[in-house]
XYZ file of C-alpha atoms in Angstrom:
409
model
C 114.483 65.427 178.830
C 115.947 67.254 175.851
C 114.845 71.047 176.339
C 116.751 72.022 173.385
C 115.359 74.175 170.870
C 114.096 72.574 166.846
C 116.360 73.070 164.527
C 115.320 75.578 161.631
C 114.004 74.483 158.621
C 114.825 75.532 155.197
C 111.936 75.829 153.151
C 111.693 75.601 149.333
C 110.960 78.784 147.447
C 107.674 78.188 144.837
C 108.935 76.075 141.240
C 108.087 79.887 139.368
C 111.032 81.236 141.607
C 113.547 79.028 141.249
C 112.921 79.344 137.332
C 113.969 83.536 138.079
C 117.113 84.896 137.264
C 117.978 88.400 137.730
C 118.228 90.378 134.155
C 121.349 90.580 133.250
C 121.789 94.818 133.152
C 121.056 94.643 136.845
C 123.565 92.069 137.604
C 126.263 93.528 135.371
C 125.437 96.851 137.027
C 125.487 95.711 140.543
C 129.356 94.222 139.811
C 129.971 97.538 137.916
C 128.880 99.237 141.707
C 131.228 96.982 143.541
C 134.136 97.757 141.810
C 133.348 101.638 142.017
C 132.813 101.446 145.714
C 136.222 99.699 146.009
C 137.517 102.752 144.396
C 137.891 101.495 140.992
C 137.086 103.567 137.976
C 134.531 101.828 136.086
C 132.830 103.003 132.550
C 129.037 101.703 132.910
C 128.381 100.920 129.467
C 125.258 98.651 130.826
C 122.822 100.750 132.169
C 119.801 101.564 129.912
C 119.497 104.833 130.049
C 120.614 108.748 129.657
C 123.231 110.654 131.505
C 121.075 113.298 131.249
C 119.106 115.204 133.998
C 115.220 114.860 133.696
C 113.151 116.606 131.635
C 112.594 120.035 133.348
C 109.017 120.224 132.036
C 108.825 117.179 134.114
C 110.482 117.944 137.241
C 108.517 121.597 137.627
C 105.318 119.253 137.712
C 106.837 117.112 139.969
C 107.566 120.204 141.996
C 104.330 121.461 141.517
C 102.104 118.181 142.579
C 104.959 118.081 145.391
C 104.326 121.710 146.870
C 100.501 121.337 146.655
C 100.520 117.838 148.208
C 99.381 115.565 145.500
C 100.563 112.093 146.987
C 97.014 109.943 147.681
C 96.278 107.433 145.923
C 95.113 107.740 142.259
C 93.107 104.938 140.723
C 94.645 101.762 140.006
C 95.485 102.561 136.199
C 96.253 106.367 136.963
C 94.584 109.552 136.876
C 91.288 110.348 134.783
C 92.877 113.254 133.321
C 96.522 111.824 132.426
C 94.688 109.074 131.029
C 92.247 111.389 128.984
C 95.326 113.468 127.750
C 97.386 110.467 126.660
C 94.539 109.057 124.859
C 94.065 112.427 122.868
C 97.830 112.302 122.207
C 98.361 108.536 121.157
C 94.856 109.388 118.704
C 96.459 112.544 117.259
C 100.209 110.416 116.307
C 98.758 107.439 115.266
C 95.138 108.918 113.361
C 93.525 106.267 115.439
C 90.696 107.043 117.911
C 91.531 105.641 121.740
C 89.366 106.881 124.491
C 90.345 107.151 127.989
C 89.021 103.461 128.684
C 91.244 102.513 126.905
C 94.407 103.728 128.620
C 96.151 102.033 131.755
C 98.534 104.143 133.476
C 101.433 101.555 135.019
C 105.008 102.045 136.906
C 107.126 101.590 133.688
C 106.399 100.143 130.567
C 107.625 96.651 132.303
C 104.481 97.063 134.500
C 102.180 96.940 131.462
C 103.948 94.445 129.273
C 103.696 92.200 132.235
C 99.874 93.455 132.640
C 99.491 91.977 128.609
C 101.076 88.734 129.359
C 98.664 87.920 132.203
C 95.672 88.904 130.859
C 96.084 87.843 127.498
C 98.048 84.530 127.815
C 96.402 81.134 129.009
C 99.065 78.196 129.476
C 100.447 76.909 126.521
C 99.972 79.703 124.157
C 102.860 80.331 122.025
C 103.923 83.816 121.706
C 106.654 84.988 118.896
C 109.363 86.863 119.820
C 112.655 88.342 117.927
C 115.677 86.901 118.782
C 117.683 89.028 120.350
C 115.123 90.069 122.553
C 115.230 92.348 125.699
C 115.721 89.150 128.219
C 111.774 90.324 130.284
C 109.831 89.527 127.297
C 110.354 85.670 127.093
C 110.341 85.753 131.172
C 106.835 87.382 132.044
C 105.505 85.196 129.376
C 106.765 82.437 130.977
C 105.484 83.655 134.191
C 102.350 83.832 132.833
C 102.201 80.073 131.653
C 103.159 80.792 127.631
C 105.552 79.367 125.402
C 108.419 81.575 123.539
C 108.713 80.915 120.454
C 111.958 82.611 119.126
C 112.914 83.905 115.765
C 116.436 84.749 115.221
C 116.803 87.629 113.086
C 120.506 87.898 112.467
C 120.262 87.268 108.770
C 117.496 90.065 108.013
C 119.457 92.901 109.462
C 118.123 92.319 112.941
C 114.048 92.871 112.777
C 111.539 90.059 112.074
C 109.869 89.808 109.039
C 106.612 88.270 107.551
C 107.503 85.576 106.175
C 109.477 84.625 109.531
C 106.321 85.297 111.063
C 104.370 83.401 108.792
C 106.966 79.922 109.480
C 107.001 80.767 113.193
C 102.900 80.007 113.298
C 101.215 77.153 114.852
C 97.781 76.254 116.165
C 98.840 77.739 119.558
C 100.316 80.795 118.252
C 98.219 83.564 120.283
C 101.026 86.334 120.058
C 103.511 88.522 118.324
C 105.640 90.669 120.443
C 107.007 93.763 118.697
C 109.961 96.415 119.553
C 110.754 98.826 117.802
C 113.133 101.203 117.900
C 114.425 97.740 119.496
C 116.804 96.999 122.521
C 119.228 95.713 122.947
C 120.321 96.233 118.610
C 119.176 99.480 118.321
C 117.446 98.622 115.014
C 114.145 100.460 114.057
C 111.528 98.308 111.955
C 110.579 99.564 108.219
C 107.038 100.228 107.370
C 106.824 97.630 104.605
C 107.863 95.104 107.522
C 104.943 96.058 110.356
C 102.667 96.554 107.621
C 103.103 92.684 106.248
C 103.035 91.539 109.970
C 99.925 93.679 110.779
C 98.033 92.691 108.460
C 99.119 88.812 109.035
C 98.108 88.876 112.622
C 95.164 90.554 111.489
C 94.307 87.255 109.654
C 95.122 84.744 111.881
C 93.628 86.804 114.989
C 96.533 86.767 116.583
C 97.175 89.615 119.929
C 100.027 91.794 119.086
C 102.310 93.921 121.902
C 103.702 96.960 120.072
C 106.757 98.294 122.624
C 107.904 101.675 121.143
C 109.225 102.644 124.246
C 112.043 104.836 122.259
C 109.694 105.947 119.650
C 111.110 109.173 119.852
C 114.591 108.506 120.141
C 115.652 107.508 116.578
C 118.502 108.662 114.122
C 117.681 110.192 110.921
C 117.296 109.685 108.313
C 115.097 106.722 109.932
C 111.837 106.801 110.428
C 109.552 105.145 113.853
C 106.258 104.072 112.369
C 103.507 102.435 114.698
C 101.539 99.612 113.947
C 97.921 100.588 114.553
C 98.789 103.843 112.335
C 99.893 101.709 109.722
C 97.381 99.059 109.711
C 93.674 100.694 111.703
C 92.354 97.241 112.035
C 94.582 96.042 114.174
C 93.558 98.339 117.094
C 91.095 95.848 118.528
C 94.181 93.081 118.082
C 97.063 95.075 119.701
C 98.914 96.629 123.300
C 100.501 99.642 122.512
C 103.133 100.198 125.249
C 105.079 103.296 125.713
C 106.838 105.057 128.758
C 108.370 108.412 129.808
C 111.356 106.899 131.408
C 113.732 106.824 128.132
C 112.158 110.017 126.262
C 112.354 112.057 129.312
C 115.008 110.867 131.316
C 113.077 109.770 133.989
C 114.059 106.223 134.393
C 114.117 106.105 138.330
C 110.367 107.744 138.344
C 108.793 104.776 136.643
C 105.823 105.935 134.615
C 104.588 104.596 131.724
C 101.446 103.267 129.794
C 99.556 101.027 127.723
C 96.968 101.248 125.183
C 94.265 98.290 123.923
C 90.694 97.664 123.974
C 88.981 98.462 126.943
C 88.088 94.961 128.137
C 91.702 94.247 127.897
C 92.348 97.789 130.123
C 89.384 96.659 132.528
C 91.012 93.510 132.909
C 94.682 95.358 133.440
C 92.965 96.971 136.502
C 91.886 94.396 138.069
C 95.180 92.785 138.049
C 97.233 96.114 138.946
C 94.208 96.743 141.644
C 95.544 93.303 143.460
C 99.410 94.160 142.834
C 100.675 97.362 143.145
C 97.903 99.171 142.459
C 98.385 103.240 140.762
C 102.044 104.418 139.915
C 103.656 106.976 142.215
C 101.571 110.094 142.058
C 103.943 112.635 141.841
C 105.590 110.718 138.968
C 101.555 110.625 137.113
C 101.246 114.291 137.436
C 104.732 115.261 135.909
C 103.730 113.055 133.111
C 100.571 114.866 132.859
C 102.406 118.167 133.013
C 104.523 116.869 130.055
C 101.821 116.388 128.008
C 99.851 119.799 128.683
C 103.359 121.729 127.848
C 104.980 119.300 125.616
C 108.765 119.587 125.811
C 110.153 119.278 121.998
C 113.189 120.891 122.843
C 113.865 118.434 125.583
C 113.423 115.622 122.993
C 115.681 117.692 120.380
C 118.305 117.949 122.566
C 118.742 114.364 123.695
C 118.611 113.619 119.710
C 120.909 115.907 119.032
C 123.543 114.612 121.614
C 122.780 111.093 120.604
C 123.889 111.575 117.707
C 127.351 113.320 118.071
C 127.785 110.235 120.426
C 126.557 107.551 118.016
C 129.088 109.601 115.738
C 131.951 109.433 118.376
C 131.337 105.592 119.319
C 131.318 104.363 115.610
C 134.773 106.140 115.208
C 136.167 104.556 117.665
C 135.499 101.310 117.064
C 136.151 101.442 113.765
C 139.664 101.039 114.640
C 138.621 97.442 115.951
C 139.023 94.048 114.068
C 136.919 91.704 114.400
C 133.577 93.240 115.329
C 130.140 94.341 113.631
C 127.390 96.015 114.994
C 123.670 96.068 114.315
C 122.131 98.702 112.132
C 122.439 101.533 114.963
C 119.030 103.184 113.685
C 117.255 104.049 117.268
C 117.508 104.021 121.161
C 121.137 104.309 122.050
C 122.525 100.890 122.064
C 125.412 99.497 119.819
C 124.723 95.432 119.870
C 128.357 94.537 118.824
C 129.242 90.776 117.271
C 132.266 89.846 118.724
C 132.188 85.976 117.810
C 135.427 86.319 115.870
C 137.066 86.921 119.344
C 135.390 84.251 121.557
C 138.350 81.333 121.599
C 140.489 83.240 121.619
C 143.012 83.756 124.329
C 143.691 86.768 126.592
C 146.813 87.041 128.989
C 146.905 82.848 128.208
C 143.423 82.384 128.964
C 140.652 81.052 126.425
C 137.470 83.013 126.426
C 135.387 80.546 126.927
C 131.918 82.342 125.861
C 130.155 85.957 125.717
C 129.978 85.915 129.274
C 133.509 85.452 130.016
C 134.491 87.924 127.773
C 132.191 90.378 129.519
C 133.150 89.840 133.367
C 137.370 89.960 131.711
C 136.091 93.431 130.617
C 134.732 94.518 133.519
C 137.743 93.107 135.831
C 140.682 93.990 133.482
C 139.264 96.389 131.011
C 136.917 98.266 133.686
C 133.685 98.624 131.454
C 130.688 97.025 131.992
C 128.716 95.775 128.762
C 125.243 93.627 129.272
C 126.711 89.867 127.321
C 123.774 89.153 124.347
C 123.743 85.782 126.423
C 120.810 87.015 127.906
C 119.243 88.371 125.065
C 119.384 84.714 122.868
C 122.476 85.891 121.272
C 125.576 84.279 122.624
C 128.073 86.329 120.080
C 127.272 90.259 120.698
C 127.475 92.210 123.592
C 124.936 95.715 124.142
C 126.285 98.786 124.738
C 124.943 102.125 125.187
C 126.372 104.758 123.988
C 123.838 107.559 126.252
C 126.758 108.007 128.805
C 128.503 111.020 128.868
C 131.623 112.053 126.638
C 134.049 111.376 128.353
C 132.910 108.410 129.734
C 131.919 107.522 126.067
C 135.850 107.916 124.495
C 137.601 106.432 127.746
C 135.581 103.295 127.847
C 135.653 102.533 124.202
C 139.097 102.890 124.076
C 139.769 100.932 126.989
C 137.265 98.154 125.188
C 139.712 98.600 121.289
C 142.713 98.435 123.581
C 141.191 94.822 125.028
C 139.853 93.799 121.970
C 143.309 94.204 120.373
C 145.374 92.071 122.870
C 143.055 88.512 122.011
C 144.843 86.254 120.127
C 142.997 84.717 117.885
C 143.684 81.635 115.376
């Protein structure tokens, strides 16, 4: 008799899971972490967000909600009252009326793009998206059963226009997705551009998601405009989706929002009721605190420093060959071409693609930069430039000192 015990059994994971990759900024950053811990000196040049500390209007009503112990559960889509105040704030900017039905609070703006995609999507339906794209927009439509359908937008300075729109349609087409000021170029869409694709998916009935999660991060003398402002009509069409984390600094507290017809938000809390339900608390009543006090300094200040480091960073690598950048209009990232240099050898070795050339600078060079690969553009690699200084003028010149020793035909 064979009293031995089974043998385990390795079970498949689900189809869906085996499609999943991680996103590329988390897996440069995690290699970027190894190095560090092995006592390397590594410039992070792939992290999305600013060196700053958070917004203090923020953290004294985190404090606050803290002290006077704030932490049960809210409702699903957040607080009555944050949701009332954002909806008078998002109607005074845009000169649009929203109502607090038509507000869902969510943990980051991820949370509520991925809310749009599953409510709004049925499989099959196409959705359009700019190539290159921040890689979780073609993947949570994917996830929920669409269809990508990319535009590359290389030739038009790096935002879609109408008449791409306009060739990109089919019978299935059900959505546009929208960023703007955009990661990873940086870009920020003209008004003459929304305007022409408002007023086309206004037409065709078509849903459109409008991520201006860095609305208020742009360099002058550019201008953010928002869709619904632009075009009114397209209110009961569109998903505005916005967050604190980028504005505010407050990336880690994951807070952020979206606005669309009420059905759409009913629907939205149904779904977040049966996944993670309401956002952290404490992080819903610092945004609320926010928004009572406003903080315009805060916001002037990051500005400001942006852009003496935009100012710094374009210096520098102005003394590279080789390499062109997006129109560096908004956000903080510098989406750099460097297709002149893939082929060519470094030390002996070819480069073989984008992604090579980012893992040789993170082991040799000791900078990590997120490869366009996974944003549909195998030539550029994103950087931001929202470190600090220091960090800013040391890793760029590590990255001109690399660039310089490829030998290229």
């Amino acid at each position: 008799m064979n009293n031995s015990e089974p043998s385990a059994v390795s079970l498949p994971l689900s189809q869906r899971a085996q499609r999943l990759s991680a996103p590329g900024t988390s897996s440069m950053r995690s290699k970027a972490n190894a190095l560090k811990e092995a006592g390397i000196n590594v410039v992070n040049f792939a992290a999305g967000e600013l060196s700053f500390d958070a917004c203090p209007v923020m953290k004294a009503a985190a404090t606050d909600a803290l002290a006077t112990a704030r932490n049960r559960y809210t409702p699903p889509i957040g607080l009555p009252q944050l949701r009332h105040a954002l909806a008078q704030q998002v109607t005074q900017r845009c000169g649009v009326n929203y109502a607090a039905d038509e507000i869902a609070v969510t943990a980051g703006a991820k949370q509520a793009l991925y809310n749009a995609a599953m409510v709004l999507l049925n499989p099959g339906d196409e959705v359009i998206v700019a190539v290159p794209y921040w890689e979780t927009f073609p993947t949570q439509i994917q996830l929920a059963g669409g269809v990508p359908v990319y535009v590359d937008t290389a030739a038009d300075d790096y935002r879609l226009t109408c008449a791409a729109v306009q060739k990109a349609l089919t019978p299935r087409t059900r959505m546009i997705v929208i960023n703007t000021p955009n990661n990873p170029t940086g870009t920020v869409y003209q008004r003459e551009e929304l305007l022409g694709i408002a007023r086309l998916a206004f037409a065709h009935r078509l849903w459109v998601v409008f991520d201006e999660c860095y609305r208020k991060l742009v360099r002058a003398p550019h201008e953010h405009h928002n869709i619904v402002s632009l075009f009114a009509p397209l209110k009961h069409q569109t998903v505005l989706v916005d967050s604190f984390s980028k504005s505010h600094a407050v990336t880690g507290w994951r807070v952020g929002y979206a606005c669309a017809p009420a059905p759409v938000i009913a629907a939205m809390h149904n779904l977040q009721g049966h996944t993670t339900s309401n956002p952290s608390s404490l992080s819903q009543y610092a945004a609320l605190g926010s928004l009572m006090a406003d903080a315009p300094h805060f916001t002037r200040q990051v500005n400001a420093f942006l852009d003496q480091q935009l100012l710094a960073a374009c210096t520098c690598l102005g003394h590279v060959d080789g390499i062109r950048c997006a129109p560096p209009e908004g956000a903080f990232y510098l989406f750099i071409d460097v297709s002149r240099k893939l082929g060519g050898r470094y030390l002996g070795s070819v480069i073989r693609d984008v992604d090579h050339l980012a893992d040789l600078l993170l082991t040799e060079a000791h900078i990590a930069v997120v490869p366009g690969s996974g944003c549909g553009d195998g030539n550029s690699i994103r950087i931001s430039y929202a470190v600090e200084r220091e960090a800013l003028i040391e890793g760029l010149t590590r990255f001109a000192r690399f660039m310089s020793e490829i030998v290229t035909h």
